[in-house]
Coordinates of C-alpha atoms and ligand atoms in Angstrom, one line a residue:
M1361 CA 10.6 53.7 18.6
K1362 CA 13.7 55.6 19.7
N1363 CA 12.9 56.1 23.4
P1364 CA 14.4 53.1 25.3
L1365 CA 11.7 53.5 28.0
L1366 CA 9.0 53.3 25.4
C1367 CA 10.6 50.3 23.9
L1368 CA 10.7 48.6 27.3
L1369 CA 7.1 49.5 27.9
A1370 CA 6.0 48.1 24.5
A1371 CA 8.0 44.9 25.1
L1372 CA 6.4 44.5 28.5
L1373 CA 2.9 45.1 27.1
F1374 CA 3.6 42.6 24.3
A1375 CA 4.9 40.0 26.8
Q1376 CA 1.9 40.6 29.0
S1377 CA -0.5 40.2 26.1
V1378 CA 1.1 37.0 25.0
F1379 CA 1.1 35.8 28.6
S1380 CA -2.5 36.7 29.3
Q1381 CA -3.6 35.3 26.0
S1382 CA -1.8 32.1 26.7
R1383 CA -3.4 31.6 30.1
Y1384 CA -6.7 30.6 28.5
V1385 CA -6.0 28.8 25.3
I1386 CA -8.5 26.1 24.8
L1387 CA -9.3 24.4 21.4
P1388 CA -12.1 24.2 20.5
K1389 CA -13.0 27.4 22.2
P1390 CA -15.5 26.9 25.1
A1391 CA -19.0 28.2 24.8
Q1392 CA -18.5 30.4 27.9
L1393 CA -15.3 31.2 29.7
T1394 CA -15.0 33.8 32.4
E1395 CA -11.4 34.7 33.3
Q1396 CA -10.6 35.4 36.9
S1397 CA -7.4 36.6 38.6
G1398 CA -5.3 34.3 40.5
Q1399 CA -4.2 30.7 39.9
Y1400 CA -4.3 27.3 41.4
T1401 CA -1.0 25.6 42.0
L1402 CA -0.9 21.8 41.7
P1403 CA 0.3 20.4 45.0
A1404 CA 3.2 17.9 45.0
K1405 CA 0.7 15.2 46.0
P1406 CA -2.4 16.1 44.0
V1407 CA -5.7 14.6 45.1
I1408 CA -8.5 13.9 42.7
S1409 CA -11.9 13.1 44.3
V1410 CA -14.7 11.2 42.6
E1411 CA -18.1 10.0 44.0
A1412 CA -17.8 6.6 45.4
T1413 CA -20.3 5.0 43.0
D1414 CA -19.0 6.7 39.9
S1415 CA -16.7 4.2 38.3
Q1416 CA -16.8 6.1 35.0
A1417 CA -15.6 9.3 36.6
R1418 CA -12.9 7.3 38.3
S1419 CA -11.6 6.0 35.0
I1420 CA -11.5 9.6 33.7
A1421 CA -9.8 10.7 36.8
Q1422 CA -7.2 8.0 36.3
L1423 CA -6.5 9.2 32.7
L1424 CA -5.9 12.7 34.2
A1425 CA -3.8 11.3 37.0
D1426 CA -1.7 9.3 34.5
Q1427 CA -1.0 12.3 32.3
L1428 CA -0.1 14.5 35.4
N1429 CA 2.2 11.8 36.6
K1430 CA 3.9 11.3 33.3
S1431 CA 4.6 15.0 32.7
S1432 CA 5.1 16.4 36.2
G1433 CA 6.4 13.3 38.0
Y1434 CA 3.8 13.9 40.7
S1435 CA 1.8 11.0 42.0
P1436 CA -1.9 12.0 42.1
N1437 CA -4.1 10.1 44.5
I1438 CA -7.7 9.3 43.6
T1439 CA -10.1 9.3 46.5
T1440 CA -13.8 9.2 47.2
T1441 CA -13.6 11.8 50.0
K1442 CA -13.6 15.5 49.0
A1443 CA -10.1 16.8 49.4
K1444 CA -8.9 20.3 50.3
N1445 CA -6.8 21.8 47.6
G1446 CA -7.9 19.0 45.3
I1447 CA -9.6 18.4 41.9
T1448 CA -13.2 17.3 42.4
F1449 CA -15.5 15.5 39.9
A1450 CA -19.1 16.1 40.8
R1451 CA -22.2 14.9 39.0
A1452 CA -24.6 17.8 38.3
K1453 CA -28.0 16.4 37.7
G1454 CA -30.5 18.5 35.7
A1455 CA -28.0 21.3 35.2
G1456 CA -28.8 21.6 31.5
L1457 CA -25.3 20.6 30.5
G1458 CA -26.5 17.9 28.1
A1459 CA -24.7 14.6 27.4
E1460 CA -21.3 16.2 26.7
G1461 CA -21.4 19.5 28.6
Y1462 CA -19.4 20.4 31.8
T1463 CA -18.5 23.2 34.1
L1464 CA -15.0 23.8 35.2
T1465 CA -14.3 26.1 38.1
V1466 CA -10.7 27.0 39.0
T1467 CA -10.0 28.9 42.2
P1468 CA -6.7 29.4 44.1
A1469 CA -8.0 26.7 46.5
N1470 CA -9.4 24.0 44.3
I1471 CA -10.7 22.8 41.0
T1472 CA -14.2 21.4 40.4
I1473 CA -15.5 19.7 37.3
T1474 CA -19.2 19.1 37.1
A1475 CA -21.1 17.1 34.4
E1476 CA -24.3 15.2 34.0
K1477 CA -22.6 12.4 32.0
P1478 CA -19.1 10.9 32.0
S1479 CA -18.3 12.4 28.6
G1480 CA -18.8 15.8 30.2
F1481 CA -16.1 15.0 32.8
F1482 CA -13.9 13.8 30.0
Y1483 CA -14.2 17.1 28.2
G1484 CA -13.8 19.0 31.4
V1485 CA -10.5 17.2 31.8
Q1486 CA -9.4 18.1 28.3
S1487 CA -10.1 21.8 29.0
L1488 CA -8.3 21.5 32.4
L1489 CA -5.2 20.1 30.7
Q1490 CA -5.2 22.9 28.2
L1491 CA -5.2 25.4 31.0
M1492 CA -2.0 24.0 32.4
P1493 CA 1.5 24.6 30.9
P1494 CA 1.9 22.9 27.5
A1495 CA 4.5 20.5 29.1
V1496 CA 1.6 18.7 30.7
F1497 CA 1.2 16.9 27.4
S1498 CA 4.7 15.6 27.6
P1499 CA 5.0 11.8 27.6
S1500 CA 7.9 12.0 30.1
K1501 CA 8.8 14.1 33.1
V1502 CA 9.6 17.8 32.4
G1503 CA 11.5 19.6 35.2
G1504 CA 11.4 23.3 36.1
V1505 CA 7.7 23.8 35.3
S1506 CA 5.4 25.7 37.6
W1507 CA 2.3 23.5 37.4
T1508 CA -0.4 26.2 37.7
V1509 CA -3.9 26.7 36.4
P1510 CA -5.4 30.2 35.9
C1511 CA -8.6 30.9 37.7
C1512 CA -11.8 30.9 35.7
T1513 CA -15.3 29.6 35.3
I1514 CA -16.2 27.6 32.2
K1515 CA -19.6 26.4 31.2
D1516 CA -19.3 24.5 28.0
Q1517 CA -21.2 22.2 25.7
P1518 CA -20.9 21.3 22.1
R1519 CA -22.8 22.9 19.2
Y1520 CA -23.2 19.6 17.4
A1521 CA -23.4 15.9 18.6
W1522 CA -21.3 14.5 15.7
R1523 CA -17.7 15.7 15.5
G1524 CA -15.8 13.3 13.5
S1525 CA -12.9 12.4 11.3
M1526 CA -12.7 9.7 8.6
L1527 CA -9.3 8.0 8.1
D1528 CA -9.0 5.9 5.0
A1529 CA -7.1 2.7 5.9
G1530 CA -8.1 1.1 2.5
R1531 CA -5.7 3.0 0.2
H1532 CA -3.0 2.9 2.8
F1533 CA -3.0 0.7 5.9
M1534 CA -2.6 2.7 9.1
P1535 CA -1.0 0.8 12.0
V1536 CA -2.9 0.3 15.3
P1537 CA -0.5 2.5 17.4
F1538 CA -1.1 5.4 15.0
L1539 CA -4.9 4.9 15.2
K1540 CA -4.6 5.2 19.0
K1541 CA -2.6 8.4 18.6
Y1542 CA -5.2 9.7 16.1
I1543 CA -8.0 8.9 18.5
D1544 CA -6.1 10.7 21.3
L1545 CA -5.9 13.7 19.1
L1546 CA -9.6 13.6 18.3
A1547 CA -10.4 13.3 22.0
L1548 CA -8.0 16.2 22.9
H1549 CA -10.1 18.4 20.5
K1550 CA -13.4 17.1 21.9
M1551 CA -14.2 15.1 18.7
N1552 CA -16.2 12.0 19.4
T1553 CA -16.4 10.0 16.2
F1554 CA -13.7 8.1 14.4
H1555 CA -15.0 6.9 11.0
W1556 CA -12.7 4.0 10.0
H1557 CA -12.8 3.4 6.2
L1558 CA -11.9 -0.2 6.1
T1559 CA -12.6 -1.5 2.6
D1560 CA -12.0 -0.2 -0.9
D1561 CA -10.9 -1.1 -4.4
Q1562 CA -7.3 -1.0 -3.3
G1563 CA -7.6 -3.3 -0.3
W1564 CA -10.0 -5.0 2.2
R1565 CA -8.6 -4.4 5.7
I1566 CA -10.8 -6.1 8.2
E1567 CA -10.7 -9.8 9.2
I1568 CA -14.0 -11.5 8.5
K1569 CA -14.0 -15.0 9.9
K1570 CA -16.6 -16.4 7.6
Y1571 CA -14.8 -15.1 4.5
P1572 CA -11.1 -15.5 5.0
K1573 CA -10.3 -14.8 1.3
L1574 CA -11.3 -11.2 1.9
T1575 CA -8.0 -10.7 3.8
Q1576 CA -6.0 -13.5 2.2
I1577 CA -6.6 -12.2 -1.3
G1578 CA -8.4 -8.9 -1.0
S1579 CA -6.0 -7.1 1.3
V1580 CA -3.0 -7.3 -1.0
R1581 CA -2.4 -5.3 -4.2
K1582 CA 0.4 -6.1 -6.6
Q1583 CA 1.7 -2.6 -6.6
T1584 CA 0.8 1.0 -6.0
M1585 CA 0.8 4.1 -8.1
A1586 CA 4.0 6.0 -7.7
G1587 CA 3.6 9.8 -8.0
R1588 CA 0.8 11.5 -9.8
Y1589 CA -2.1 9.7 -11.3
A1590 CA -1.4 11.2 -14.7
D1591 CA 2.1 9.8 -14.8
N1592 CA 0.7 6.2 -14.7
K1593 CA 3.8 4.9 -12.9
Y1594 CA 3.9 2.1 -10.3
D1595 CA 6.3 1.1 -7.6
G1596 CA 6.3 -2.6 -8.5
K1597 CA 6.0 -3.7 -4.8
P1598 CA 3.2 -5.7 -3.3
Y1599 CA 1.3 -3.8 -0.6
G1600 CA -1.0 -5.2 2.0
G1601 CA -2.2 -5.2 5.6
F1602 CA -5.3 -5.8 7.6
Y1603 CA -6.7 -5.6 11.1
T1604 CA -7.5 -8.8 13.0
Q1605 CA -10.7 -8.8 14.9
D1606 CA -8.7 -8.7 18.1
Q1607 CA -7.0 -5.5 16.9
V1608 CA -10.4 -4.0 15.9
R1609 CA -11.6 -4.7 19.4
E1610 CA -8.5 -3.1 20.9
V1611 CA -9.0 0.1 18.8
V1612 CA -12.8 0.2 19.6
N1613 CA -12.1 -0.2 23.4
Y1614 CA -9.3 2.3 23.3
A1615 CA -11.6 4.8 21.6
Q1616 CA -14.5 4.0 24.0
S1617 CA -12.3 4.9 27.0
R1618 CA -11.8 8.3 25.3
Y1619 CA -15.4 8.9 24.5
V1620 CA -14.8 8.3 20.8
T1621 CA -17.3 6.1 18.9
V1622 CA -15.8 4.2 16.0
V1623 CA -18.0 4.0 12.9
P1624 CA -16.8 1.3 10.5
E1625 CA -17.2 1.8 6.8
I1626 CA -17.8 -1.3 4.6
E1627 CA -18.1 0.0 1.0
M1628 CA -20.9 -1.2 -1.3
P1629 CA -21.9 -1.6 -4.1
G1630 CA -19.0 0.3 -5.6
H1631 CA -15.4 0.6 -4.4
A1632 CA -15.6 -3.2 -4.1
M1633 CA -12.6 -4.6 -6.0
G1634 CA -11.1 -5.8 -2.7
V1635 CA -14.2 -8.1 -2.3
L1636 CA -14.4 -9.0 -6.0
S1637 CA -10.7 -10.1 -6.1
A1638 CA -11.6 -12.7 -3.5
Y1639 CA -15.2 -13.5 -4.4
P1640 CA -15.7 -12.6 -8.1
E1641 CA -19.1 -14.4 -8.1
L1642 CA -20.5 -11.3 -6.3
G1643 CA -19.8 -9.2 -9.4
S1644 CA -20.8 -9.1 -13.0
N1645 CA -19.3 -12.5 -13.9
P1646 CA -18.0 -15.3 -11.7
D1647 CA -15.4 -16.1 -14.3
K1648 CA -14.0 -12.6 -14.5
I1649 CA -10.6 -12.2 -12.8
V1650 CA -10.7 -9.1 -10.8
E1651 CA -7.5 -7.9 -9.1
V1652 CA -7.2 -5.6 -6.1
A1653 CA -6.9 -2.2 -7.7
T1654 CA -3.4 -0.7 -8.1
K1655 CA -4.7 2.6 -9.6
W1656 CA -6.7 5.2 -7.8
G1657 CA -10.1 6.4 -8.9
V1658 CA -13.6 5.0 -9.6
M1659 CA -13.8 1.5 -10.9
E1660 CA -16.3 -0.2 -13.2
D1661 CA -16.3 -3.5 -11.3
V1662 CA -19.1 -3.4 -8.7
L1663 CA -21.2 -5.7 -6.6
F1664 CA -24.3 -7.1 -8.2
P1665 CA -27.7 -7.0 -6.4
R1666 CA -28.1 -10.8 -6.3
E1667 CA -29.4 -12.7 -3.4
E1668 CA -26.0 -14.3 -2.9
T1669 CA -24.5 -10.8 -2.6
F1670 CA -27.0 -9.7 0.0
Q1671 CA -26.4 -12.9 2.0
F1672 CA -22.7 -12.3 1.8
L1673 CA -23.1 -8.7 2.9
E1674 CA -25.4 -9.6 5.8
N1675 CA -22.9 -12.1 7.0
V1676 CA -20.1 -9.6 6.8
L1677 CA -22.2 -6.9 8.5
T1678 CA -23.2 -9.4 11.3
E1679 CA -19.5 -9.8 12.2
V1680 CA -18.9 -6.1 11.8
M1681 CA -21.8 -5.2 14.1
A1682 CA -20.5 -7.6 16.7
L1683 CA -17.2 -5.8 16.7
F1684 CA -18.5 -2.2 16.7
P1685 CA -21.0 -1.5 19.4
G1686 CA -21.8 2.1 18.1
R1687 CA -25.1 3.1 16.6
Y1688 CA -24.0 3.8 13.1
I1689 CA -22.7 1.5 10.4
H1690 CA -21.4 3.2 7.3
I1691 CA -22.1 1.4 4.0
G1692 CA -20.3 3.8 1.6
G1693 CA -22.6 4.0 -1.3
D1694 CA -20.5 6.5 -3.2
E1695 CA -19.2 6.5 -6.7
C1696 CA -20.8 3.3 -8.1
P1697 CA -20.7 3.3 -11.9
K1698 CA -23.8 1.8 -13.4
T1699 CA -22.2 0.5 -16.7
Q1700 CA -22.1 -3.1 -15.7
W1701 CA -25.7 -3.0 -14.3
R1702 CA -26.9 -1.4 -17.5
Q1703 CA -25.3 -4.1 -19.6
S1704 CA -26.5 -7.0 -17.4
R1705 CA -29.6 -9.0 -18.4
F1706 CA -30.0 -10.0 -14.7
C1707 CA -30.0 -6.4 -13.5
Q1708 CA -32.4 -5.3 -16.2
E1709 CA -34.8 -8.1 -15.4
L1710 CA -34.6 -7.3 -11.7
M1711 CA -35.4 -3.7 -12.4
K1712 CA -38.5 -4.7 -14.4
K1713 CA -39.6 -7.1 -11.6
E1714 CA -39.1 -4.6 -8.9
G1715 CA -40.6 -1.7 -10.9
L1716 CA -37.3 0.3 -10.9
K1717 CA -37.1 2.9 -13.6
D1718 CA -33.3 3.2 -13.9
E1719 CA -30.0 2.0 -12.4
H1720 CA -30.1 4.8 -9.8
E1721 CA -33.3 3.2 -8.5
L1722 CA -31.5 -0.1 -8.6
Q1723 CA -28.8 1.3 -6.4
S1724 CA -31.5 2.6 -4.1
Y1725 CA -33.1 -0.9 -4.0
F1726 CA -29.6 -2.3 -3.0
I1727 CA -29.2 0.3 -0.2
R1728 CA -32.7 -0.2 1.0
R1729 CA -32.2 -3.9 1.5
I1730 CA -29.0 -3.2 3.5
D1731 CA -30.8 -0.5 5.5
K1732 CA -33.6 -2.9 6.4
F1733 CA -31.1 -5.4 7.6
I1734 CA -29.0 -2.9 9.7
T1735 CA -32.2 -1.4 11.1
S1736 CA -33.5 -4.9 12.0
K1737 CA -30.4 -5.3 14.2
G1738 CA -31.2 -2.0 16.1
R1739 CA -28.5 0.0 14.3
R1740 CA -28.6 3.0 11.9
M1741 CA -27.2 3.0 8.4
I1742 CA -25.2 6.0 7.2
G1743 CA -23.9 6.5 3.6
W1744 CA -22.3 9.1 1.3
D1745 CA -24.7 11.4 -0.4
E1746 CA -25.1 9.3 -3.5
I1747 CA -27.5 7.2 -1.5
L1748 CA -30.0 10.0 -2.2
E1749 CA -30.0 9.1 -5.9
G1750 CA -32.9 6.9 -6.9
G1751 CA -34.6 7.7 -3.6
L1752 CA -33.4 7.8 0.0
S1753 CA -33.9 4.6 2.1
P1754 CA -36.3 5.2 5.0
N1755 CA -33.8 5.1 7.9
A1756 CA -30.7 6.4 6.1
T1757 CA -28.4 9.1 7.5
V1758 CA -26.6 11.0 4.8
M1759 CA -23.0 12.1 4.9
S1760 CA -22.8 15.1 2.5
W1761 CA -19.5 15.2 0.7
R1762 CA -20.1 16.6 -2.7
G1763 CA -20.6 20.0 -1.3
I1764 CA -23.6 20.8 0.9
A1765 CA -26.4 20.1 -1.5
G1766 CA -26.8 16.4 -0.5
G1767 CA -27.0 17.4 3.2
I1768 CA -29.6 20.1 2.4
A1769 CA -31.7 17.7 0.3
A1770 CA -31.6 15.0 3.0
A1771 CA -32.5 17.4 5.8
R1772 CA -35.4 18.7 3.8
Q1773 CA -36.6 15.1 3.6
N1774 CA -36.3 14.9 7.4
H1775 CA -33.3 12.7 7.3
D1776 CA -30.3 13.2 9.6
V1777 CA -27.1 14.4 7.9
V1778 CA -23.4 14.8 8.7
M1779 CA -21.8 17.7 6.9
S1780 CA -18.5 16.7 5.3
P1781 CA -18.3 18.8 2.2
S1782 CA -15.1 18.2 0.2
T1783 CA -14.9 22.0 -0.4
Y1784 CA -14.3 22.6 3.3
Y1785 CA -13.5 19.4 5.1
Y1786 CA -11.4 17.2 2.7
L1787 CA -8.1 17.2 4.5
D1788 CA -6.3 15.3 1.7
Y1789 CA -6.5 18.5 -0.4
Y1790 CA -3.5 20.8 -0.6
Q1791 CA -3.2 23.3 2.4
V1792 CA -1.0 25.7 0.5
D1793 CA -1.1 26.8 -3.1
S1794 CA 0.7 24.0 -4.9
K1795 CA 1.0 26.1 -8.0
T1796 CA 3.4 28.5 -6.2
Q1797 CA 4.9 26.3 -3.5
T1798 CA 6.7 23.0 -3.6
V1799 CA 5.0 20.6 -1.2
P1800 CA 4.5 16.9 -1.0
I1801 CA 2.1 15.5 -3.5
A1802 CA -1.6 15.7 -2.6
I1803 CA -4.8 14.8 -4.4
G1804 CA -5.6 18.2 -5.8
G1805 CA -7.9 20.9 -4.6
F1806 CA -6.8 23.8 -2.4
L1807 CA -8.1 23.9 1.1
P1808 CA -6.3 26.3 3.4
L1809 CA -6.9 26.4 7.2
E1810 CA -9.0 29.6 6.9
T1811 CA -11.4 28.0 4.4
V1812 CA -11.9 25.0 6.7
Y1813 CA -12.6 27.3 9.6
S1814 CA -15.0 29.5 7.6
F1815 CA -17.6 26.7 7.2
D1816 CA -20.9 27.1 9.1
P1817 CA -22.4 23.7 9.3
S1818 CA -25.9 25.0 10.0
V1819 CA -26.5 25.9 6.4
S1820 CA -29.2 28.0 8.0
D1821 CA -30.0 29.9 4.8
S1822 CA -31.3 26.8 3.2
L1823 CA -33.1 25.0 6.0
T1824 CA -36.1 25.7 8.3
A1825 CA -35.4 25.4 12.1
D1826 CA -37.0 21.9 12.1
Q1827 CA -34.9 20.8 9.2
A1828 CA -31.8 22.2 10.7
R1829 CA -32.2 19.9 13.6
H1830 CA -31.3 17.1 11.3
V1831 CA -27.8 18.4 10.9
L1832 CA -26.0 16.1 13.4
G1833 CA -22.6 17.7 12.9
V1834 CA -19.3 17.8 11.1
Q1835 CA -16.6 15.6 9.8
G1836 CA -13.1 16.1 8.4
N1837 CA -11.9 13.3 6.0
V1838 CA -8.4 12.0 5.3
W1839 CA -8.4 10.0 2.2
T1840 CA -5.0 8.3 1.7
E1841 CA -4.3 7.7 -1.9
Y1842 CA -1.3 10.0 -1.6
I1843 CA -0.9 9.6 2.1
A1844 CA 1.2 6.5 2.7
T1845 CA 2.4 7.0 6.2
P1846 CA 1.1 8.1 9.6
E1847 CA 3.4 11.1 9.7
Y1848 CA 2.1 12.3 6.4
A1849 CA -1.5 11.7 7.6
E1850 CA -0.7 13.9 10.6
Y1851 CA 0.8 16.5 8.3
M1852 CA -2.4 16.7 6.2
A1853 CA -4.9 16.4 9.1
F1854 CA -3.3 18.9 11.5
P1855 CA -3.9 21.7 12.2
R1856 CA -6.9 21.6 9.8
L1857 CA -8.8 19.0 11.8
I1858 CA -8.7 21.3 14.8
A1859 CA -10.5 23.9 12.7
V1860 CA -13.1 21.3 11.9
A1861 CA -13.4 20.5 15.6
E1862 CA -14.1 24.1 16.5
T1863 CA -16.7 24.5 13.7
G1864 CA -18.5 21.5 15.3
W1865 CA -18.1 22.5 19.0
T1866 CA -18.1 26.3 19.4
P1867 CA -21.2 28.4 18.8
Q1868 CA -21.0 30.3 15.5
A1869 CA -21.1 33.7 17.2
G1870 CA -18.1 32.8 19.4
R1871 CA -15.8 32.0 16.5
N1872 CA -13.2 34.2 14.9
F1873 CA -10.4 33.0 12.6
E1874 CA -7.8 35.5 13.9
D1875 CA -8.5 34.5 17.5
F1876 CA -8.4 30.8 16.5
K1877 CA -5.0 31.3 14.8
A1878 CA -3.6 33.0 17.8
R1879 CA -4.8 30.2 20.1
L1880 CA -3.5 27.6 17.6
N1881 CA -0.1 29.2 17.7
W1882 CA 0.2 28.5 21.4
H1883 CA -1.5 25.1 21.1
K1884 CA 1.3 24.0 18.7
K1885 CA 3.6 23.8 21.8
R1886 CA 1.2 21.0 23.1
L1887 CA 1.2 19.3 19.7
D1888 CA 5.1 19.4 19.8
Y1889 CA 5.1 17.6 23.1
M1890 CA 2.8 15.0 21.6
K1891 CA 5.1 14.7 18.6
V1892 CA 2.4 15.6 16.1
N1893 CA 3.7 16.2 12.7
Y1894 CA 1.3 19.0 11.9
F1895 CA 1.8 21.2 8.8
G1896 CA 4.7 23.5 9.8
A1897 CA 5.8 21.4 12.7
P1898 CA 9.5 21.8 13.8
I1899 CA 9.9 18.0 14.0
N1900 CA 9.2 17.6 10.3
S1901 CA 12.8 16.7 9.5
T1902 CA 13.1 13.9 12.0
F1903 CA 10.5 11.5 10.6
T1904 CA 11.4 7.9 10.3
Y1905 CA 8.8 7.2 7.7
Q1906 CA 9.5 8.2 4.2
M1907 CA 7.5 11.2 3.0
P1908 CA 6.1 11.0 -0.6
K1909 CA 8.4 12.7 -3.0
A1910 CA 8.0 16.4 -3.0
T1911 CA 6.8 17.7 -6.3
A1912 CA 5.2 20.9 -7.5
A1913 CA 1.8 20.4 -8.9
K1914 CA 1.4 20.4 -12.7
Ligands
ACM645 C1 -15.9 10.2 -1.4 O1 -15.1 11.1 -1.3 N1 -15.9 9.4 -2.5 C2 -16.9 10.0 -0.4

């Protein structure tokens, strides 16, 4: 373009398109957003009004006020009288917004959020913050910002009720402050479920008062694999860590105030070497010395379906249910080798007695017993899709991870399912091609952002409309074999988890990857203020935690 005027015009058009695009950048994308001209300017003394009897709305208003105060230095006042020029929270009864829906109306004069339930207000606030300048996410005061909100009307509600992420604290312990940050990031993206993987072969990480050896012995491994599995090298350093029950309550309460439900996972009957190191009598042989695993993978030592084991598990689950008030208790159920059961006279006799034709049915017997116990306490059991093998327990919800087949099979049996296929939602997989680029070590598999975004959880080709109603939603999983630190967990989870969030929230017809990418680009400014080490973040080089050694994949 030689003509300087044309150049100027092009530059102006580009600037305008970036500006107008950045005026309404909300992730996940709302179901309906009508842009309007004009803007609301936050007054120096913002007023947020809530209904006098609405204590939950008040708590959410307080979260908004706190964030505005931190970033702008303004001191919002929360009142119960409707304010001119203010931000108003109003309950909208029977407006068809559902449990998590909201409307957000921004005019030059005021802002109104309506919702039927508190979670709707909470999500209205998340959208409102994303309509403000990115600096609103700063943990400290930012000067020179014009605190404006572009006018619009939003009517929004989620596509799916379960929008979650699993974080594996078993392979690597994740400290409580990081869990809170992770929960904040879930909430920012309107995700409502934090699946906390608390026990595994490589460590038991939750205090159980009745069984202190679980954490005294089961939470510590002698050493950890260093580098790739195939190298079979170890760091020679003991590794441990667990959450006290007080810390668990702290995390659960924190999550609750952000409308995130915490789902604990207690693995059984496999992935149990943490338990067996402390209580070997629950496995194949009470005299067998089982150590907390130092290797990754699937282990042969598993829990045995003895009465003592069920008693133990019921006692553990009783303490777990007292700590986690949510509806779902995850019992793992994945990757349980059957070798020891096959070789055990006890197991073979039990199978005969119970009329079980193979070890898969024995696993099903195991899970059914646990299901019955959890159901008797008014909760719901959820497990990985292996719980389908040998017959699905009557009240089980299935988390489909080995692709989508398990989810489809369960929905066809009228069981609820959460879609979490490794092929789309395993955020421990490489996000760039490790064959051509040198990146920190990951567990294998290649899962770029676009692939994550491309998943349609409805699997509508395979289910009738009635069956499709059993798809509760979506979940992105962060397994931590190769993810030793919070920073690295952020690097692997983000931005891919935001793509998961949008697949779970936004109607399929409203989604487009190019549009998502453009919004994400702007959104990264917010993540920068929150010091999120997303893949490609400019703050990468400033980490205090050590990143795993960078190696190209073999
Ligand atoms: C799993 O990835 N083993 C559920």
